[in-house]
């Protein structure tokens, strides 16, 4: 296993990780440790190129800096990616080799689940590193973060909907959900229980048919999700999906979901605002998972107490962001980004 530093002016450190014996190629990015050790999940995807993986890990780790600050956690921002198909190329040897790279950073970066990873995978990582959370078993084990992530997104959806329409009741409100993986599925459960009407899509056909059976959801093709007649759009898959092409198609009045880095560029936040669509900034809406993960990193015994308190505080933060954005007639994404940047520079001073 070979770890080499990739030069960067935007991040504290970026490492390229390779192991020819098991076919491992990935990256670890530490964006900032100003508020504490960097924390953020490990993603495995069949990226088109090493450059695409590097770009993703850089954006994701910066997002974690903002997310952890917004959630009031004493954690900095980091993230890791492995290039490969998690269904066919994820082996215990590959995970162990990556875990040795994490261990070599001596606690500057803590990992957990992201796309393509499960608590069982975290247990394999834990054979080689102490700096892993989201474990299935153990004294402070926090397990799968996704149910708590979805709980936070559900709060954010209600808060954003109420800000726009004056009520947080979701009965008969039409919500389009992109991605029915860990987060998307739990979110559909919350929304269905609240009486929302679901419109769903996923690249995995089985997940879509299960949502149709379980929630009475309407299924649409992958690219049709943007233009469907709906009230709220909840992106819960990949990043960069709010861009010039997709924003032009949206018919919703609110976008609030769990995917990281939903805006392709910062200008897309302003484009949503210009179109009259209220956007819940992703790094505020999806902070539940890392709040749950933090209980394990910081060895907090009263997990539910900590999670409830931090989720409630996050909801207050979102309300304040939406109010400030409305008062200044600007995008909530711009307000949120500025607020966390100020918080980080003040706390670090
Ligand atoms: N798992 C967690 O607790 C957290 C996850 N997130 C973010 O939420 C998003 C989803 O994460 P997970 O549910 O954990 O991942 P996952 O891998 O379990 O689910 C992702 C789902 O999206 C589907 N998908 C992929 N590309 C798609 C496309 N173009 N159109 C429609 N569906 C597509 C996949 O088939 C899969 O069902 C990611 O962006 C992740 O970074 C953010 C915070 C915490
Ligand atoms: O909740 C998780 O998956 C760990 C934190 C993280 O990677 C994220 O919030 O994106």
mmCIF file of C-alpha atoms and ligand atoms in Angstrom:
data_model
loop_
_atom_site.group_PDB
_atom_site.id
_atom_site.type_symbol
_atom_site.label_atom_id
_atom_site.label_comp_id
_atom_site.label_asym_id
_atom_site.label_seq_id
_atom_site.Cartn_x
_atom_site.Cartn_y
_atom_site.Cartn_z
ATOM 1 C CA UNK A 1 0.000 0.000 0.000
ATOM 2 C CA UNK A 2 1.391 3.320 -1.125
ATOM 3 C CA UNK A 3 0.295 6.777 0.107
ATOM 4 C CA UNK A 4 1.553 9.843 -1.754
ATOM 5 C CA UNK A 5 0.640 13.460 -1.149
ATOM 6 C CA UNK A 6 -1.109 15.386 -3.937
ATOM 7 C CA UNK A 7 -0.142 19.092 -3.881
ATOM 8 C CA UNK A 8 -3.079 21.394 -3.095
ATOM 9 C CA UNK A 9 -3.597 25.061 -2.316
ATOM 10 C CA UNK A 10 -7.261 24.680 -1.325
ATOM 11 C CA UNK A 11 -6.981 21.718 1.096
ATOM 12 C CA UNK A 12 -4.781 21.033 4.106
ATOM 13 C CA UNK A 13 -3.738 17.718 2.588
ATOM 14 C CA UNK A 14 -4.757 15.287 -0.125
ATOM 15 C CA UNK A 15 -3.402 11.745 -0.393
ATOM 16 C CA UNK A 16 -3.491 9.301 -3.273
ATOM 17 C CA UNK A 17 -3.697 5.690 -2.105
ATOM 18 C CA UNK A 18 -2.659 2.741 -4.267
ATOM 19 C CA UNK A 19 -2.151 -0.961 -3.714
ATOM 20 C CA UNK A 20 -1.379 -2.980 -6.808
ATOM 21 C CA UNK A 21 -1.806 -6.345 -5.057
ATOM 22 C CA UNK A 22 -5.536 -5.772 -4.466
ATOM 23 C CA UNK A 23 -6.219 -3.219 -7.231
ATOM 24 C CA UNK A 24 -6.836 -0.335 -4.831
ATOM 25 C CA UNK A 25 -6.830 3.236 -6.128
ATOM 26 C CA UNK A 26 -8.396 6.043 -4.133
ATOM 27 C CA UNK A 27 -7.935 9.381 -2.412
ATOM 28 C CA UNK A 28 -8.259 10.870 1.064
ATOM 29 C CA UNK A 29 -8.812 14.638 1.273
ATOM 30 C CA UNK A 30 -8.463 16.669 4.451
ATOM 31 C CA UNK A 31 -10.011 20.044 3.730
ATOM 32 C CA UNK A 32 -9.766 21.572 7.192
ATOM 33 C CA UNK A 33 -8.920 20.541 10.759
ATOM 34 C CA UNK A 34 -9.546 23.994 12.223
ATOM 35 C CA UNK A 35 -12.575 22.863 14.252
ATOM 36 C CA UNK A 36 -11.232 19.385 15.051
ATOM 37 C CA UNK A 37 -10.061 16.198 13.337
ATOM 38 C CA UNK A 38 -11.409 15.899 9.803
ATOM 39 C CA UNK A 39 -14.423 13.597 9.541
ATOM 40 C CA UNK A 40 -16.492 12.394 6.596
ATOM 41 C CA UNK A 41 -17.485 9.192 4.894
ATOM 42 C CA UNK A 42 -15.821 6.878 2.404
ATOM 43 C CA UNK A 43 -17.447 6.598 -1.029
ATOM 44 C CA UNK A 44 -16.862 3.855 -3.586
ATOM 45 C CA UNK A 45 -17.942 4.533 -7.183
ATOM 46 C CA UNK A 46 -16.809 3.500 -10.655
ATOM 47 C CA UNK A 47 -15.459 6.955 -11.520
ATOM 48 C CA UNK A 48 -14.651 7.589 -15.186
ATOM 49 C CA UNK A 49 -11.119 8.717 -14.309
ATOM 50 C CA UNK A 50 -8.754 9.407 -11.414
ATOM 51 C CA UNK A 51 -9.280 13.135 -12.080
ATOM 52 C CA UNK A 52 -13.047 12.728 -11.575
ATOM 53 C CA UNK A 53 -12.459 10.903 -8.286
ATOM 54 C CA UNK A 54 -10.012 13.570 -7.116
ATOM 55 C CA UNK A 55 -12.442 16.350 -8.005
ATOM 56 C CA UNK A 56 -15.234 14.548 -6.115
ATOM 57 C CA UNK A 57 -13.185 13.973 -2.961
ATOM 58 C CA UNK A 58 -12.073 17.611 -2.954
ATOM 59 C CA UNK A 59 -15.640 18.961 -3.225
ATOM 60 C CA UNK A 60 -17.014 16.421 -0.754
ATOM 61 C CA UNK A 61 -14.360 17.151 1.880
ATOM 62 C CA UNK A 62 -14.935 20.902 1.622
ATOM 63 C CA UNK A 63 -18.646 20.201 2.028
ATOM 64 C CA UNK A 64 -17.873 18.264 5.225
ATOM 65 C CA UNK A 65 -16.041 21.285 6.659
ATOM 66 C CA UNK A 66 -19.185 23.356 6.116
ATOM 67 C CA UNK A 67 -21.536 20.583 7.274
ATOM 68 C CA UNK A 68 -19.677 19.918 10.500
ATOM 69 C CA UNK A 69 -19.507 23.636 11.271
ATOM 70 C CA UNK A 70 -23.233 24.105 10.529
ATOM 71 C CA UNK A 71 -24.083 21.187 12.822
ATOM 72 C CA UNK A 72 -22.031 22.662 15.671
ATOM 73 C CA UNK A 73 -19.605 19.727 15.822
ATOM 74 C CA UNK A 74 -15.990 19.899 16.943
ATOM 75 C CA UNK A 75 -14.916 18.234 13.725
ATOM 76 C CA UNK A 76 -13.185 19.398 10.577
ATOM 77 C CA UNK A 77 -13.900 18.338 7.020
ATOM 78 C CA UNK A 78 -12.531 15.301 5.225
ATOM 79 C CA UNK A 79 -13.685 12.596 2.869
ATOM 80 C CA UNK A 80 -12.317 9.553 1.067
ATOM 81 C CA UNK A 81 -13.104 7.840 -2.228
ATOM 82 C CA UNK A 82 -12.206 4.495 -3.768
ATOM 83 C CA UNK A 83 -12.436 4.072 -7.538
ATOM 84 C CA UNK A 84 -14.419 0.943 -8.400
ATOM 85 C CA UNK A 85 -17.787 -0.737 -8.519
ATOM 86 C CA UNK A 86 -18.840 -1.538 -4.937
ATOM 87 C CA UNK A 87 -21.004 -4.473 -6.089
ATOM 88 C CA UNK A 88 -18.201 -6.301 -7.895
ATOM 89 C CA UNK A 89 -14.845 -4.843 -6.817
ATOM 90 C CA UNK A 90 -15.159 -4.274 -3.074
ATOM 91 C CA UNK A 91 -13.101 -6.956 -1.352
ATOM 92 C CA UNK A 92 -11.989 -7.280 2.297
ATOM 93 C CA UNK A 93 -8.339 -6.992 1.173
ATOM 94 C CA UNK A 94 -9.048 -3.739 -0.660
ATOM 95 C CA UNK A 95 -10.862 -2.296 2.381
ATOM 96 C CA UNK A 96 -8.065 -3.380 4.741
ATOM 97 C CA UNK A 97 -5.424 -1.773 2.510
ATOM 98 C CA UNK A 98 -7.403 1.480 2.460
ATOM 99 C CA UNK A 99 -7.815 1.287 6.239
ATOM 100 C CA UNK A 100 -4.020 1.101 6.629
ATOM 101 C CA UNK A 101 -3.776 4.362 4.683
ATOM 102 C CA UNK A 102 -6.324 5.980 7.048
ATOM 103 C CA UNK A 103 -4.399 4.669 10.063
ATOM 104 C CA UNK A 104 -1.158 6.156 8.693
ATOM 105 C CA UNK A 105 -2.708 9.641 9.039
ATOM 106 C CA UNK A 106 -2.734 9.096 12.827
ATOM 107 C CA UNK A 107 -6.215 10.478 13.534
ATOM 108 C CA UNK A 108 -6.187 13.572 11.334
ATOM 109 C CA UNK A 109 -9.050 11.929 9.394
ATOM 110 C CA UNK A 110 -11.955 9.763 10.649
ATOM 111 C CA UNK A 111 -13.993 7.790 8.128
ATOM 112 C CA UNK A 112 -17.565 6.420 8.059
ATOM 113 C CA UNK A 113 -20.159 5.288 5.472
ATOM 114 C CA UNK A 114 -20.933 7.112 2.254
ATOM 115 C CA UNK A 115 -22.253 5.776 -1.067
ATOM 116 C CA UNK A 116 -21.293 2.170 -1.668
ATOM 117 C CA UNK A 117 -20.383 1.473 1.982
ATOM 118 C CA UNK A 118 -22.159 -0.284 4.866
ATOM 119 C CA UNK A 119 -21.566 -0.852 8.613
ATOM 120 C CA UNK A 120 -20.155 -4.313 7.744
ATOM 121 C CA UNK A 121 -17.522 -2.611 5.575
ATOM 122 C CA UNK A 122 -16.705 -0.271 8.469
ATOM 123 C CA UNK A 123 -16.104 -3.340 10.664
ATOM 124 C CA UNK A 124 -13.565 -4.607 8.107
ATOM 125 C CA UNK A 125 -11.828 -1.202 8.086
ATOM 126 C CA UNK A 126 -11.699 -1.367 11.891
ATOM 127 C CA UNK A 127 -9.442 -4.437 11.653
ATOM 128 C CA UNK A 128 -6.693 -2.049 10.487
ATOM 129 C CA UNK A 129 -7.597 1.406 11.804
ATOM 130 C CA UNK A 130 -8.964 3.010 14.978
ATOM 131 C CA UNK A 131 -10.155 6.013 13.016
ATOM 132 C CA UNK A 132 -13.452 4.646 11.744
ATOM 133 C CA UNK A 133 -17.042 5.151 12.932
ATOM 134 C CA UNK A 134 -20.449 3.881 11.855
ATOM 135 C CA UNK A 135 -19.524 0.438 13.220
ATOM 136 C CA UNK A 136 -22.248 -2.184 13.685
ATOM 137 C CA UNK A 137 -21.079 -3.314 17.152
ATOM 138 C CA UNK A 138 -19.123 -1.995 20.124
ATOM 139 C CA UNK A 139 -19.605 0.245 23.147
ATOM 140 C CA UNK A 140 -20.108 3.521 21.257
ATOM 141 C CA UNK A 141 -20.991 1.983 17.864
ATOM 142 C CA UNK A 142 -23.383 4.255 15.968
ATOM 143 C CA UNK A 143 -24.254 1.858 13.103
ATOM 144 C CA UNK A 144 -25.773 3.017 9.832
ATOM 145 C CA UNK A 145 -26.040 6.846 9.841
ATOM 146 C CA UNK A 146 -28.693 6.892 7.083
ATOM 147 C CA UNK A 147 -31.860 6.762 9.250
ATOM 148 C CA UNK A 148 -30.654 9.825 11.181
ATOM 149 C CA UNK A 149 -29.611 11.549 7.952
ATOM 150 C CA UNK A 150 -33.131 10.962 6.634
ATOM 151 C CA UNK A 151 -34.673 12.224 9.886
ATOM 152 C CA UNK A 152 -32.751 15.493 9.492
ATOM 153 C CA UNK A 153 -33.728 15.823 5.822
ATOM 154 C CA UNK A 154 -37.372 15.242 6.706
ATOM 155 C CA UNK A 155 -37.117 18.101 9.249
ATOM 156 C CA UNK A 156 -35.492 20.288 6.586
ATOM 157 C CA UNK A 157 -38.228 19.480 4.056
ATOM 158 C CA UNK A 158 -40.959 20.432 6.545
ATOM 159 C CA UNK A 159 -39.150 23.618 7.592
ATOM 160 C CA UNK A 160 -38.492 24.730 4.012
ATOM 161 C CA UNK A 161 -42.034 23.868 2.899
ATOM 162 C CA UNK A 162 -43.471 25.781 5.869
ATOM 163 C CA UNK A 163 -41.281 28.782 5.084
ATOM 164 C CA UNK A 164 -42.657 28.903 1.562
ATOM 165 C CA UNK A 165 -46.276 27.827 2.157
ATOM 166 C CA UNK A 166 -47.009 28.631 5.821
ATOM 167 C CA UNK A 167 -47.698 25.038 6.948
ATOM 168 C CA UNK A 168 -45.460 22.039 7.565
ATOM 169 C CA UNK A 169 -48.219 19.544 6.779
ATOM 170 C CA UNK A 170 -47.125 17.255 3.948
ATOM 171 C CA UNK A 171 -50.461 15.483 3.447
ATOM 172 C CA UNK A 172 -50.964 15.058 -0.334
ATOM 173 C CA UNK A 173 -47.851 17.144 -1.089
ATOM 174 C CA UNK A 174 -46.053 15.649 -4.125
ATOM 175 C CA UNK A 175 -42.376 14.879 -3.457
ATOM 176 C CA UNK A 176 -40.030 13.654 -6.197
ATOM 177 C CA UNK A 177 -37.175 11.562 -4.796
ATOM 178 C CA UNK A 178 -34.012 10.888 -6.810
ATOM 179 C CA UNK A 179 -32.217 7.826 -5.415
ATOM 180 C CA UNK A 180 -33.693 5.061 -3.269
ATOM 181 C CA UNK A 181 -30.526 3.914 -1.519
ATOM 182 C CA UNK A 182 -29.891 4.124 2.206
ATOM 183 C CA UNK A 183 -30.919 7.757 2.658
ATOM 184 C CA UNK A 184 -33.590 7.952 -0.052
ATOM 185 C CA UNK A 185 -35.407 4.876 1.206
ATOM 186 C CA UNK A 186 -35.583 6.014 4.842
ATOM 187 C CA UNK A 187 -36.677 9.453 3.654
ATOM 188 C CA UNK A 188 -39.506 7.879 1.629
ATOM 189 C CA UNK A 189 -40.665 6.117 4.808
ATOM 190 C CA UNK A 190 -40.881 9.434 6.697
ATOM 191 C CA UNK A 191 -42.624 11.151 3.777
ATOM 192 C CA UNK A 192 -45.086 8.315 3.199
ATOM 193 C CA UNK A 193 -45.987 8.253 6.909
ATOM 194 C CA UNK A 194 -46.630 12.025 6.673
ATOM 195 C CA UNK A 195 -49.099 11.488 3.804
ATOM 196 C CA UNK A 196 -46.906 12.791 0.976
ATOM 197 C CA UNK A 197 -47.366 11.470 -2.567
ATOM 198 C CA UNK A 198 -44.087 10.068 -3.867
ATOM 199 C CA UNK A 199 -42.602 10.148 -7.365
ATOM 200 C CA UNK A 200 -39.370 8.161 -7.522
ATOM 201 C CA UNK A 201 -36.458 7.105 -9.670
ATOM 202 C CA UNK A 202 -33.277 5.058 -9.270
ATOM 203 C CA UNK A 203 -30.764 3.430 -11.583
ATOM 204 C CA UNK A 204 -31.535 0.116 -9.838
ATOM 205 C CA UNK A 205 -34.927 -1.102 -11.127
ATOM 206 C CA UNK A 206 -35.663 -3.352 -8.100
ATOM 207 C CA UNK A 207 -35.511 -0.401 -5.725
ATOM 208 C CA UNK A 208 -38.028 1.475 -7.848
ATOM 209 C CA UNK A 209 -40.499 -1.424 -8.010
ATOM 210 C CA UNK A 210 -40.180 -1.930 -4.243
ATOM 211 C CA UNK A 211 -41.021 1.779 -3.702
ATOM 212 C CA UNK A 212 -44.040 1.473 -5.998
ATOM 213 C CA UNK A 213 -45.277 -1.544 -3.979
ATOM 214 C CA UNK A 214 -44.399 -0.211 -0.516
ATOM 215 C CA UNK A 215 -45.335 3.449 -0.805
ATOM 216 C CA UNK A 216 -47.682 3.505 -3.797
ATOM 217 C CA UNK A 217 -45.039 5.699 -5.436
ATOM 218 C CA UNK A 218 -45.172 6.709 -9.089
ATOM 219 C CA UNK A 219 -42.040 5.602 -10.955
ATOM 220 C CA UNK A 220 -40.371 7.777 -13.594
ATOM 221 C CA UNK A 221 -37.328 7.340 -15.839
ATOM 222 C CA UNK A 222 -33.934 8.579 -14.593
ATOM 223 C CA UNK A 223 -33.869 11.814 -16.574
ATOM 224 C CA UNK A 224 -37.615 12.481 -16.201
ATOM 225 C CA UNK A 225 -37.332 13.205 -12.457
ATOM 226 C CA UNK A 226 -36.374 16.855 -12.997
ATOM 227 C CA UNK A 227 -39.401 17.797 -15.093
ATOM 228 C CA UNK A 228 -42.152 15.920 -13.204
ATOM 229 C CA UNK A 229 -45.187 17.758 -11.851
ATOM 230 C CA UNK A 230 -44.274 17.855 -8.145
ATOM 231 C CA UNK A 231 -44.140 20.272 -5.212
ATOM 232 C CA UNK A 232 -40.792 19.322 -3.669
ATOM 233 C CA UNK A 233 -37.680 17.772 -5.228
ATOM 234 C CA UNK A 234 -35.501 15.678 -2.882
ATOM 235 C CA UNK A 235 -32.167 14.709 -4.494
ATOM 236 C CA UNK A 236 -30.769 11.669 -2.647
ATOM 237 C CA UNK A 237 -28.214 10.224 -5.069
ATOM 238 C CA UNK A 238 -25.236 11.912 -6.707
ATOM 239 C CA UNK A 239 -23.954 15.498 -6.685
ATOM 240 C CA UNK A 240 -23.948 18.204 -9.358
ATOM 241 C CA UNK A 241 -27.548 17.486 -10.383
ATOM 242 C CA UNK A 242 -28.765 21.072 -9.935
ATOM 243 C CA UNK A 243 -27.362 22.755 -13.022
ATOM 244 C CA UNK A 244 -28.372 24.979 -15.909
ATOM 245 C CA UNK A 245 -30.081 22.124 -17.768
ATOM 246 C CA UNK A 246 -31.991 20.570 -14.858
ATOM 247 C CA UNK A 247 -33.018 23.804 -13.110
ATOM 248 C CA UNK A 248 -34.731 24.894 -16.325
ATOM 249 C CA UNK A 249 -36.899 21.749 -16.124
ATOM 250 C CA UNK A 250 -37.929 21.958 -12.434
ATOM 251 C CA UNK A 251 -41.607 22.648 -11.676
ATOM 252 C CA UNK A 252 -41.296 22.416 -7.875
ATOM 253 C CA UNK A 253 -41.310 25.302 -5.381
ATOM 254 C CA UNK A 254 -38.871 23.664 -2.926
ATOM 255 C CA UNK A 255 -35.671 21.619 -3.292
ATOM 256 C CA UNK A 256 -34.543 19.821 -0.124
ATOM 257 C CA UNK A 257 -32.731 16.506 -0.082
ATOM 258 C CA UNK A 258 -29.816 14.460 1.159
ATOM 259 C CA UNK A 259 -27.286 14.287 -1.667
ATOM 260 C CA UNK A 260 -23.969 16.032 -1.102
ATOM 261 C CA UNK A 261 -22.898 18.877 -3.414
ATOM 262 C CA UNK A 262 -26.252 19.168 -5.185
ATOM 263 C CA UNK A 263 -25.365 22.495 -6.817
ATOM 264 C CA UNK A 264 -23.091 22.020 -9.839
ATOM 265 C CA UNK A 265 -21.695 25.520 -9.251
ATOM 266 C CA UNK A 266 -22.310 28.265 -6.689
ATOM 267 C CA UNK A 267 -24.187 30.198 -9.407
ATOM 268 C CA UNK A 268 -26.813 27.454 -9.507
ATOM 269 C CA UNK A 269 -27.969 28.454 -6.011
ATOM 270 C CA UNK A 270 -28.685 31.917 -7.380
ATOM 271 C CA UNK A 271 -30.383 30.379 -10.440
ATOM 272 C CA UNK A 272 -32.811 28.451 -8.198
ATOM 273 C CA UNK A 273 -33.531 31.630 -6.259
ATOM 274 C CA UNK A 274 -34.124 33.597 -9.477
ATOM 275 C CA UNK A 275 -36.643 30.943 -10.552
ATOM 276 C CA UNK A 276 -38.512 31.274 -7.249
ATOM 277 C CA UNK A 277 -37.462 27.854 -5.945
ATOM 278 C CA UNK A 278 -36.583 27.725 -2.255
ATOM 279 C CA UNK A 279 -33.459 25.617 -1.675
ATOM 280 C CA UNK A 280 -32.468 24.003 1.629
ATOM 281 C CA UNK A 281 -28.630 24.041 1.476
ATOM 282 C CA UNK A 282 -27.516 20.411 1.314
ATOM 283 C CA UNK A 283 -24.813 20.668 3.969
ATOM 284 C CA UNK A 284 -27.444 21.912 6.433
ATOM 285 C CA UNK A 285 -30.258 19.534 5.417
ATOM 286 C CA UNK A 286 -28.138 16.370 5.501
ATOM 287 C CA UNK A 287 -26.138 16.902 8.711
ATOM 288 C CA UNK A 288 -27.955 14.143 10.637
ATOM 289 C CA UNK A 289 -25.587 11.381 9.565
ATOM 290 C CA UNK A 290 -22.408 13.057 10.733
ATOM 291 C CA UNK A 291 -24.135 14.081 13.985
ATOM 292 C CA UNK A 292 -24.790 10.384 14.583
ATOM 293 C CA UNK A 293 -21.230 9.479 13.566
ATOM 294 C CA UNK A 294 -19.878 12.151 15.954
ATOM 295 C CA UNK A 295 -21.370 10.298 18.946
ATOM 296 C CA UNK A 296 -19.026 7.417 18.141
ATOM 297 C CA UNK A 297 -15.923 9.512 17.433
ATOM 298 C CA UNK A 298 -16.454 11.531 20.609
ATOM 299 C CA UNK A 299 -17.628 8.487 22.641
ATOM 300 C CA UNK A 300 -20.920 10.049 23.727
ATOM 301 C CA UNK A 301 -23.070 7.619 25.776
ATOM 302 C CA UNK A 302 -26.422 9.393 25.392
ATOM 303 C CA UNK A 303 -26.554 9.081 21.618
ATOM 304 C CA UNK A 304 -30.274 9.824 21.207
ATOM 305 C CA UNK A 305 -30.031 12.863 23.520
ATOM 306 C CA UNK A 306 -27.079 14.277 21.558
ATOM 307 C CA UNK A 307 -28.701 13.546 18.175
ATOM 308 C CA UNK A 308 -32.044 15.119 19.151
ATOM 309 C CA UNK A 309 -30.396 18.237 20.542
ATOM 310 C CA UNK A 310 -28.143 18.727 17.495
ATOM 311 C CA UNK A 311 -30.954 18.041 14.996
ATOM 312 C CA UNK A 312 -33.177 20.580 16.755
ATOM 313 C CA UNK A 313 -30.343 23.132 16.657
ATOM 314 C CA UNK A 314 -29.797 22.413 12.954
ATOM 315 C CA UNK A 315 -33.475 23.107 12.321
ATOM 316 C CA UNK A 316 -33.145 26.472 14.097
ATOM 317 C CA UNK A 317 -30.074 27.187 11.951
ATOM 318 C CA UNK A 318 -31.989 26.370 8.755
ATOM 319 C CA UNK A 319 -34.897 28.623 9.762
ATOM 320 C CA UNK A 320 -32.464 31.463 10.419
ATOM 321 C CA UNK A 321 -30.755 30.910 7.022
ATOM 322 C CA UNK A 322 -34.114 30.951 5.211
ATOM 323 C CA UNK A 323 -35.198 34.106 7.053
ATOM 324 C CA UNK A 324 -31.926 35.909 6.282
ATOM 325 C CA UNK A 325 -32.084 34.843 2.631
ATOM 326 C CA UNK A 326 -35.666 36.098 2.322
ATOM 327 C CA UNK A 327 -34.815 39.412 3.985
ATOM 328 C CA UNK A 328 -31.813 39.987 1.699
ATOM 329 C CA UNK A 329 -33.546 38.489 -1.375
ATOM 330 C CA UNK A 330 -30.629 36.140 -2.026
ATOM 331 C CA UNK A 331 -30.112 32.392 -2.213
ATOM 332 C CA UNK A 332 -30.121 30.401 1.069
ATOM 333 C CA UNK A 333 -27.013 28.608 -0.257
ATOM 334 C CA UNK A 334 -25.088 31.893 -0.281
ATOM 335 C CA UNK A 335 -26.289 32.797 3.236
ATOM 336 C CA UNK A 336 -25.363 29.352 4.596
ATOM 337 C CA UNK A 337 -21.917 29.306 2.984
ATOM 338 C CA UNK A 338 -21.066 32.758 4.285
ATOM 339 C CA UNK A 339 -22.334 31.885 7.791
ATOM 340 C CA UNK A 340 -20.175 28.771 8.133
ATOM 341 C CA UNK A 341 -17.113 30.457 6.647
ATOM 342 C CA UNK A 342 -17.446 33.227 9.233
ATOM 343 C CA UNK A 343 -17.970 30.702 12.036
ATOM 344 C CA UNK A 344 -14.858 28.737 11.041
ATOM 345 C CA UNK A 345 -12.634 31.818 10.801
ATOM 346 C CA UNK A 346 -13.932 33.213 14.116
ATOM 347 C CA UNK A 347 -13.548 29.928 16.011
ATOM 348 C CA UNK A 348 -10.100 29.379 14.601
ATOM 349 C CA UNK A 349 -8.883 32.896 15.414
HETATM 350 N N1 LIG B 1 -25.625 7.747 4.096
HETATM 351 C C1 LIG B 1 -25.675 8.881 4.797
HETATM 352 O O1 LIG B 1 -25.969 8.891 5.992
HETATM 353 C C2 LIG B 1 -25.407 10.184 4.119
HETATM 354 C C3 LIG B 1 -25.434 10.279 2.739
HETATM 355 N N2 LIG B 1 -25.297 11.508 2.154
HETATM 356 C C4 LIG B 1 -25.383 11.637 0.720
HETATM 357 O O2 LIG B 1 -26.674 11.173 0.288
HETATM 358 C C5 LIG B 1 -26.564 10.590 -1.017
HETATM 359 C C6 LIG B 1 -27.087 9.156 -0.975
HETATM 360 O O3 LIG B 1 -26.303 8.424 -0.039
HETATM 361 P P1 LIG B 1 -26.673 6.919 0.323
HETATM 362 O O4 LIG B 1 -28.131 6.770 0.334
HETATM 363 O O5 LIG B 1 -25.885 6.586 1.524
HETATM 364 O O6 LIG B 1 -26.048 6.171 -0.921
HETATM 365 P P2 LIG B 1 -26.529 4.782 -1.552
HETATM 366 O O7 LIG B 1 -25.408 4.330 -2.402
HETATM 367 O O8 LIG B 1 -27.071 3.882 -0.524
HETATM 368 O O9 LIG B 1 -27.776 5.239 -2.474
HETATM 369 C C7 LIG B 1 -27.664 5.998 -3.619
HETATM 370 C C8 LIG B 1 -28.793 5.572 -4.552
HETATM 371 O O10 LIG B 1 -28.825 6.431 -5.678
HETATM 372 C C9 LIG B 1 -28.993 5.649 -6.841
HETATM 373 N N3 LIG B 1 -28.478 6.419 -7.968
HETATM 374 C C10 LIG B 1 -27.199 6.610 -8.365
HETATM 375 N N4 LIG B 1 -27.150 7.429 -9.424
HETATM 376 C C11 LIG B 1 -28.435 7.781 -9.687
HETATM 377 C C12 LIG B 1 -29.045 8.596 -10.655
HETATM 378 N N5 LIG B 1 -28.338 9.249 -11.593
HETATM 379 N N6 LIG B 1 -30.397 8.735 -10.640
HETATM 380 C C13 LIG B 1 -31.135 8.103 -9.702
HETATM 381 N N7 LIG B 1 -30.610 7.298 -8.772
HETATM 382 C C14 LIG B 1 -29.285 7.133 -8.772
HETATM 383 C C15 LIG B 1 -28.260 4.360 -6.551
HETATM 384 O O11 LIG B 1 -28.700 3.285 -7.372
HETATM 385 C C16 LIG B 1 -28.643 4.148 -5.078
HETATM 386 O O12 LIG B 1 -29.861 3.444 -4.938
HETATM 387 C C17 LIG B 1 -25.090 10.727 -1.405
HETATM 388 O O13 LIG B 1 -24.896 11.916 -2.108
HETATM 389 C C18 LIG B 1 -24.384 10.797 -0.055
HETATM 390 O O14 LIG B 1 -23.134 11.432 -0.147
HETATM 391 C C19 LIG B 1 -25.147 12.651 2.887
HETATM 392 C C20 LIG B 1 -25.114 12.592 4.250
HETATM 393 C C21 LIG B 1 -25.150 11.345 4.969
HETATM 394 O O1 LIG B 2 -23.212 10.232 7.649
HETATM 395 C C1 LIG B 2 -22.275 9.847 6.978
HETATM 396 O O2 LIG B 2 -22.390 9.138 5.979
HETATM 397 C C2 LIG B 2 -20.918 10.234 7.378
HETATM 398 C C3 LIG B 2 -20.711 11.671 7.115
HETATM 399 C C4 LIG B 2 -20.659 11.971 5.686
HETATM 400 O O3 LIG B 2 -19.844 11.471 4.978
HETATM 401 C C5 LIG B 2 -21.645 12.881 5.118
HETATM 402 O O4 LIG B 2 -22.428 13.484 5.877
HETATM 403 O O5 LIG B 2 -21.644 13.058 3.910
#
